[in-house]
Amino acid sequence: MTTIASGTDTLTRDALTVLQPGFPGTTAPDWLLRRLGEGLASVGLFGRNIASPQQLASLTAQLRAERDDVLVAIDEEGGDVTRLEVRTGSSFPGNHALGAVDDVSLTLEVAAELGRRLAECGVNLNWAPSADVNSNPANPVIGVRSFGADPGLVARHTAAYVTGLQSAGVAACTKHFPGHGDTAVDSHHALPRIDADPAVLTERELTPFRAAIAAGTRAVMSAHILVPALDPARPATLSPRILTTLLREELGYDGLIVTDGMEMQAVAATYGIERGSVLAVAAGADAICVGGGLADDETVRRLRDALVTAVRTGELPEQRLADAARRVRALARWTASRSTAAAGPAEGTERAGRSAGRADVGLIAARRALRLTGDDVFTPLTEAPYVAALTPVANIAVGDETPWGVAAELGRLLPGTQTGSFAGADAGHAALVAAGGRRIVAVVRDEHRHPWMAAALDTLLTARPDTVVVEMGVPQAPPRGALHIATHGAARVCGRAAAEVIAAGTHA
């Protein structure tokens, strides 16, 4: 059993318990192990912490040697947002691809297999799935992280994902409450605003969260967004009206509420992380996520002291902090119990990947998600092409360290394939020059959001009508090219599925 260091009073211990910090490196630093002994109950993992599944398993074992019930959280959505396979690209397509297939049994199976792999590495809390309805095609931060633009579709796949993930003993953290889909601003950089009326919010944004709650999601993550129809003054993460009145009382949710990263500018730029954390717990949040950019003992100490001081000055009710800490410990107990039960029958499904032939369920799903235009007359390539990647700036949630595209997979099928990355006003002309006489495969990501990208495609297709176009974002622009492939995401398996069609003509 976990033992708490002597001399740690209840208030200080509760303040540490509600924190969910990150840390640098692929082994746990001494300060983190010491804080676990003092009452810290959760840690968050990012790409910087992971080199391989074996290393990750050793890291989580190191954490559990200090505290056996520690919650080890990760932002592993699959698809474009992967930490487990940050350097190679994900073995699983993301939500948008699963929504395009619209087979809830497949979504459940993918989530269960992903959960199994996380559990094998000692991870027991996943900041996923995204239940946001991507109703705004210009959304710069959600996009393919959403199952789609239809609330009913998003709801049924969110529920299936929660069920599949938790069948593996990994707690789901459904996000970003009350819904980040109708935004045109990335909350990593500034505060987004949704100006929908209450009736629209109820039928659109909240529908997937009701489904997640009904499916038993163990955690919900708040969004750093301003929704004036619900609270005109404070973003959701800091709003008692949204977290307590709406989520707790009206929707009947009694699990863990986790904040999105408190260092994100939507909160930090206005409130600061210390003040923001106090307001979040007072509003109803139970766990403070911090560490995507801030990851040191000084940050943990500052947040702990801010919470303790807020209780002692009467700004934060002590019972509210104690209740938050209780929910963190309750989830820790659930994950600990599930780790021993995981070898038994799964809840609601046979465990994906347990039987022979289903460990590749991610590739199967990626193949099924492809949407082809022009394939009835297209002849697969037999000579190595030039892959022109029209590359936008990646949002922070996705990151720029994870490879994407089709070049690597095409290179395996057509040795000698060459590639280059292009952006900006001259991208199309530069790609033509670089390609020389080779057949061009143009790879885009959200063409509809980037005028320069659409112009580059115009240039390529005018000069080379036989260009193949692969859209690896949300396919909003009209299909064009000798062959147009919409993958509904940029995961490694999505690239492989597209490459198979281009080089071999195979399509599930």
Short mmCIF file of C-alpha atoms in Angstrom, two decimals, residues 74-85 89-98 110-111 114-115 118 126-130 144-146 161 165 175 362 397-398 402 445 488-494:
data_model
loop_
_atom_site.label_atom_id
_atom_site.label_comp_id
_atom_site.label_asym_id
_atom_site.label_seq_id
_atom_site.Cartn_x
_atom_site.Cartn_y
_atom_site.Cartn_z
CA ILE A 74 -1.40 10.41 -21.40
CA ASP A 75 -2.79 12.31 -24.37
CA GLU A 76 -3.13 9.34 -26.71
CA GLU A 77 -6.02 9.94 -29.11
CA GLY A 78 -4.54 7.83 -31.86
CA GLY A 79 -4.54 9.40 -35.32
CA ASP A 80 -2.82 12.77 -35.51
CA VAL A 81 -2.42 13.10 -31.73
CA THR A 82 -0.15 10.33 -30.52
CA ARG A 83 2.38 10.19 -27.71
CA LEU A 84 2.89 6.42 -27.63
CA GLU A 85 4.16 6.53 -31.24
CA GLY A 89 3.11 8.01 -36.34
CA SER A 90 0.18 6.12 -34.92
CA SER A 91 -0.85 2.54 -35.63
CA PHE A 92 -4.46 3.70 -35.21
CA PRO A 93 -6.51 6.12 -37.29
CA GLY A 94 -8.04 9.01 -35.38
CA ASN A 95 -11.63 9.87 -34.65
CA HIS A 96 -12.47 11.41 -38.02
CA ALA A 97 -11.50 8.23 -39.86
CA LEU A 98 -13.58 6.13 -37.46
CA VAL A 110 -9.87 0.15 -32.03
CA ALA A 111 -10.26 1.84 -28.64
CA LEU A 114 -5.30 1.05 -28.03
CA GLY A 115 -6.26 0.72 -24.38
CA LEU A 118 -1.49 1.58 -23.00
CA ASN A 126 -6.13 8.48 -21.28
CA TRP A 127 -7.07 12.09 -22.07
CA ALA A 128 -9.37 10.83 -24.82
CA PRO A 129 -11.71 10.65 -26.63
CA SER A 130 -12.48 14.03 -28.13
CA VAL A 144 -9.78 15.32 -37.61
CA ARG A 145 -9.67 14.88 -33.84
CA SER A 146 -13.48 14.90 -33.99
CA TYR A 161 -14.70 4.62 -27.64
CA LEU A 165 -10.93 1.98 -23.80
CA LYS A 175 -13.04 16.10 -23.76
CA GLY A 362 -5.90 0.07 -36.83
CA ALA A 397 -1.95 19.41 -29.74
CA VAL A 398 -0.65 17.49 -32.75
CA THR A 402 5.32 13.24 -35.51
CA ARG A 445 -3.91 18.68 -44.88
CA HIS A 488 -9.67 11.47 -42.84
CA GLY A 489 -6.46 11.76 -40.83
CA ALA A 490 -2.68 11.76 -41.02
CA ALA A 491 -1.78 8.73 -38.89
CA ARG A 492 0.91 6.39 -40.20
CA VAL A 493 -1.70 3.74 -41.00
CA CYS A 494 -3.70 6.30 -42.99
#
